[in-house]
Amino acid sequence: MADGATPGSEVVLETTRLLLRPWRVAEAVVQRELWTERDPRVPPHRRIDADGHPTVAELEDSIRTNQLWSIGLLAVERKASRDVIGYCGLVDSGRGSTGEPELAFELLRRVWRQGYATEASLAVLEWARSSGYERLWATVWDWNTASRRVLAKVGFTETERKEVDAAYGTTLFTTRRL
């Protein structure tokens, strides 16, 4: 990716209603809320465990050290109310082809169905295109119809590739040329 998109960089993307920017330590509480809201069908390593991990302090530390943001997983802030409602960005999940990152997004339940995921994703797609990427991937659980709709709206198409997990469902692989 081009300069300005390395971990810890100060990438800021702007849309009509949103700012996508690096996380601030004080916003770890938003990340914790995302963890607590996750569907029970999400595998345990992506949910709060029996001992309450990750804690807000652990999430604060991950923000300080940029552990979670391999390419650019940006906080999504509503410009009008100045509140952070989730994240959207690019991750190097290792599941796609070399040099082709994965689009990732997750928003707090209270802001679902307002077009924010689509708006944020379109900004990230433009950022990826201007940074020299030619194609992106996105994975989604087969049961996650809302995220599947967002991916379709922003031009991703499902591939033949799938990963079946008897306990949690099937992960679908989608792709989009930039």
CSV table of C-alpha atoms in Angstrom, one decimal:
chain,number,residue,atom,x,y,z
A,1,MET,CA,0.0,0.0,0.0
A,2,ALA,CA,1.1,3.5,-0.6
A,3,ASP,CA,2.6,5.9,2.0
A,4,GLY,CA,0.2,6.9,4.7
A,5,ALA,CA,-1.4,3.5,5.0
A,6,THR,CA,1.1,1.8,7.2
A,7,PRO,CA,0.3,0.7,10.7
A,8,GLY,CA,0.0,3.8,13.0
A,9,SER,CA,-0.3,6.2,10.2
A,10,GLU,CA,-2.7,9.0,10.4
A,11,VAL,CA,-5.1,8.0,7.6
A,12,VAL,CA,-8.4,10.0,7.8
A,13,LEU,CA,-11.2,9.3,5.4
A,14,GLU,CA,-14.2,11.5,5.2
A,15,THR,CA,-17.7,10.9,3.8
A,16,THR,CA,-20.9,13.0,4.0
A,17,ARG,CA,-21.7,11.7,7.5
A,18,LEU,CA,-18.6,10.0,8.7
A,19,LEU,CA,-14.9,10.3,9.6
A,20,LEU,CA,-12.8,7.2,9.4
A,21,ARG,CA,-9.7,7.7,11.4
A,22,PRO,CA,-7.2,5.9,13.8
A,23,TRP,CA,-8.6,4.8,17.1
A,24,ARG,CA,-8.0,6.7,20.3
A,25,VAL,CA,-7.2,4.9,23.5
A,26,ALA,CA,-10.3,6.3,25.3
A,27,GLU,CA,-12.5,4.6,22.6
A,28,ALA,CA,-11.6,1.1,23.8
A,29,VAL,CA,-15.0,1.1,25.5
A,30,VAL,CA,-16.6,1.2,22.1
A,31,GLN,CA,-14.5,-1.8,21.0
A,32,ARG,CA,-15.5,-3.6,24.2
A,33,GLU,CA,-19.2,-2.9,23.4
A,34,LEU,CA,-18.7,-4.4,19.9
A,35,TRP,CA,-17.2,-7.5,21.5
A,36,THR,CA,-20.2,-7.8,23.9
A,37,GLU,CA,-22.8,-7.4,21.1
A,38,ARG,CA,-21.5,-10.2,18.9
A,39,ASP,CA,-23.9,-12.8,17.8
A,40,PRO,CA,-23.5,-16.1,19.8
A,41,ARG,CA,-22.8,-17.9,16.4
A,42,VAL,CA,-19.5,-16.0,16.2
A,43,PRO,CA,-16.7,-18.3,17.4
A,44,PRO,CA,-15.6,-17.8,21.0
A,45,HIS,CA,-12.2,-16.3,20.2
A,46,ARG,CA,-14.1,-13.3,18.8
A,47,ARG,CA,-16.4,-12.9,21.9
A,48,ILE,CA,-15.9,-12.0,25.5
A,49,ASP,CA,-14.6,-15.1,27.3
A,50,ALA,CA,-15.7,-16.5,30.6
A,51,ASP,CA,-13.1,-14.5,32.4
A,52,GLY,CA,-14.2,-11.2,30.8
A,53,HIS,CA,-11.4,-10.9,28.3
A,54,PRO,CA,-10.6,-8.8,26.4
A,55,THR,CA,-11.0,-6.2,29.1
A,56,VAL,CA,-11.2,-2.4,28.4
A,57,ALA,CA,-7.6,-2.2,29.6
A,58,GLU,CA,-6.5,-4.9,27.2
A,59,LEU,CA,-8.2,-3.2,24.3
A,60,GLU,CA,-6.6,0.2,25.4
A,61,ASP,CA,-3.2,-1.5,25.2
A,62,SER,CA,-4.0,-3.0,21.8
A,63,ILE,CA,-4.8,0.5,20.5
A,64,ARG,CA,-1.6,2.0,22.1
A,65,THR,CA,0.5,-0.6,20.4
A,66,ASN,CA,-1.5,-0.9,17.1
A,67,GLN,CA,-1.8,-4.6,17.5
A,68,LEU,CA,-5.2,-4.9,15.8
A,69,TRP,CA,-4.6,-2.7,12.8
A,70,SER,CA,-2.5,-4.5,10.4
A,71,ILE,CA,-3.2,-2.2,7.4
A,72,GLY,CA,-5.8,0.2,8.5
A,73,LEU,CA,-8.8,-0.7,10.6
A,74,LEU,CA,-10.2,2.7,11.3
A,75,ALA,CA,-12.7,4.0,13.9
A,76,VAL,CA,-16.0,5.1,12.3
A,77,GLU,CA,-17.1,8.4,13.8
A,78,ARG,CA,-20.3,10.2,13.1
A,79,LYS,CA,-19.5,13.8,12.2
A,80,ALA,CA,-22.8,15.3,13.5
A,81,SER,CA,-22.7,13.6,17.0
A,82,ARG,CA,-18.9,13.0,17.2
A,83,ASP,CA,-19.5,9.5,18.5
A,84,VAL,CA,-17.6,6.4,17.4
A,85,ILE,CA,-20.0,3.7,16.2
A,86,GLY,CA,-17.6,0.9,15.0
A,87,TYR,CA,-14.8,0.2,12.6
A,88,CYS,CA,-14.2,-0.2,8.9
A,89,GLY,CA,-10.9,-0.8,7.0
A,90,LEU,CA,-8.5,-3.2,5.6
A,91,VAL,CA,-6.9,-6.2,7.3
A,92,ASP,CA,-4.2,-8.6,6.1
A,93,SER,CA,-6.0,-11.8,7.2
A,94,GLY,CA,-3.8,-14.1,5.1
A,95,ARG,CA,-7.0,-15.6,3.6
A,96,GLY,CA,-6.9,-13.8,0.3
A,97,SER,CA,-4.2,-13.7,-2.3
A,98,THR,CA,-0.8,-12.1,-1.5
A,99,GLY,CA,-1.2,-8.3,-1.7
A,100,GLU,CA,-5.0,-8.4,-1.5
A,101,PRO,CA,-6.3,-7.4,1.9
A,102,GLU,CA,-9.7,-8.0,3.3
A,103,LEU,CA,-12.3,-5.4,3.9
A,104,ALA,CA,-13.7,-5.6,7.4
A,105,PHE,CA,-16.4,-3.6,9.2
A,106,GLU,CA,-18.5,-3.9,12.4
A,107,LEU,CA,-20.9,-1.4,13.8
A,108,LEU,CA,-22.7,-1.1,17.1
A,109,ARG,CA,-26.2,-2.6,16.9
A,110,ARG,CA,-27.9,0.8,17.7
A,111,VAL,CA,-26.8,2.2,14.4
A,112,TRP,CA,-27.6,-0.7,12.1
A,113,ARG,CA,-29.8,-0.2,9.1
A,114,GLN,CA,-28.8,3.5,8.6
A,115,GLY,CA,-26.4,3.0,5.7
A,116,TYR,CA,-23.3,3.7,7.7
A,117,ALA,CA,-21.5,0.3,6.9
A,118,THR,CA,-22.1,0.9,3.2
A,119,GLU,CA,-20.9,4.5,3.4
A,120,ALA,CA,-17.8,3.6,5.4
A,121,SER,CA,-17.0,0.7,3.1
A,122,LEU,CA,-17.2,2.8,-0.1
A,123,ALA,CA,-14.7,5.3,1.5
A,124,VAL,CA,-12.3,2.4,2.3
A,125,LEU,CA,-12.7,1.0,-1.2
A,126,GLU,CA,-11.7,4.4,-2.7
A,127,TRP,CA,-8.7,4.6,-0.3
A,128,ALA,CA,-7.7,1.1,-1.4
A,129,ARG,CA,-8.0,2.0,-5.1
A,130,SER,CA,-6.0,5.2,-4.7
A,131,SER,CA,-3.3,3.2,-2.7
A,132,GLY,CA,-2.7,0.9,-5.6
A,133,TYR,CA,-4.7,-2.2,-4.7
A,134,GLU,CA,-6.4,-4.0,-7.6
A,135,ARG,CA,-8.6,-6.4,-5.7
A,136,LEU,CA,-10.0,-6.8,-2.2
A,137,TRP,CA,-11.5,-9.7,-0.4
A,138,ALA,CA,-14.2,-9.9,2.3
A,139,THR,CA,-15.3,-12.9,4.3
A,140,VAL,CA,-18.8,-13.1,5.8
A,141,TRP,CA,-20.7,-15.8,7.7
A,142,ASP,CA,-23.5,-17.3,5.5
A,143,TRP,CA,-26.0,-16.4,8.3
A,144,ASN,CA,-25.0,-12.7,8.4
A,145,THR,CA,-27.5,-11.4,5.8
A,146,ALA,CA,-27.0,-7.7,6.7
A,147,SER,CA,-23.3,-7.8,6.1
A,148,ARG,CA,-23.9,-9.9,2.9
A,149,ARG,CA,-26.2,-7.1,1.7
A,150,VAL,CA,-23.6,-4.4,2.5
A,151,LEU,CA,-20.9,-6.3,0.5
A,152,ALA,CA,-23.3,-6.7,-2.4
A,153,LYS,CA,-24.1,-3.0,-2.4
A,154,VAL,CA,-20.5,-2.0,-2.6
A,155,GLY,CA,-19.8,-4.4,-5.5
A,156,PHE,CA,-18.4,-7.6,-3.9
A,157,THR,CA,-19.4,-10.9,-5.4
A,158,GLU,CA,-19.4,-14.3,-3.8
A,159,THR,CA,-16.8,-16.8,-5.0
A,160,GLU,CA,-16.9,-20.6,-5.0
A,161,ARG,CA,-14.6,-20.6,-1.9
A,162,LYS,CA,-16.2,-21.5,1.4
A,163,GLU,CA,-15.0,-22.6,4.8
A,164,VAL,CA,-17.5,-24.8,6.6
A,165,ASP,CA,-17.5,-24.9,10.4
A,166,ALA,CA,-20.1,-27.3,11.8
A,167,ALA,CA,-20.5,-25.3,15.0
A,168,TYR,CA,-20.5,-21.7,13.6
A,169,GLY,CA,-21.7,-21.9,10.0
A,170,THR,CA,-20.1,-21.4,6.7
A,171,THR,CA,-17.7,-18.5,5.9
A,172,LEU,CA,-18.3,-17.2,2.4
A,173,PHE,CA,-15.5,-15.5,0.4
A,174,THR,CA,-16.3,-12.5,-1.7
A,175,THR,CA,-14.1,-10.4,-3.9
A,176,ARG,CA,-14.2,-7.1,-5.7
A,177,ARG,CA,-11.9,-5.6,-8.4
A,178,LEU,CA,-11.0,-2.0,-7.9
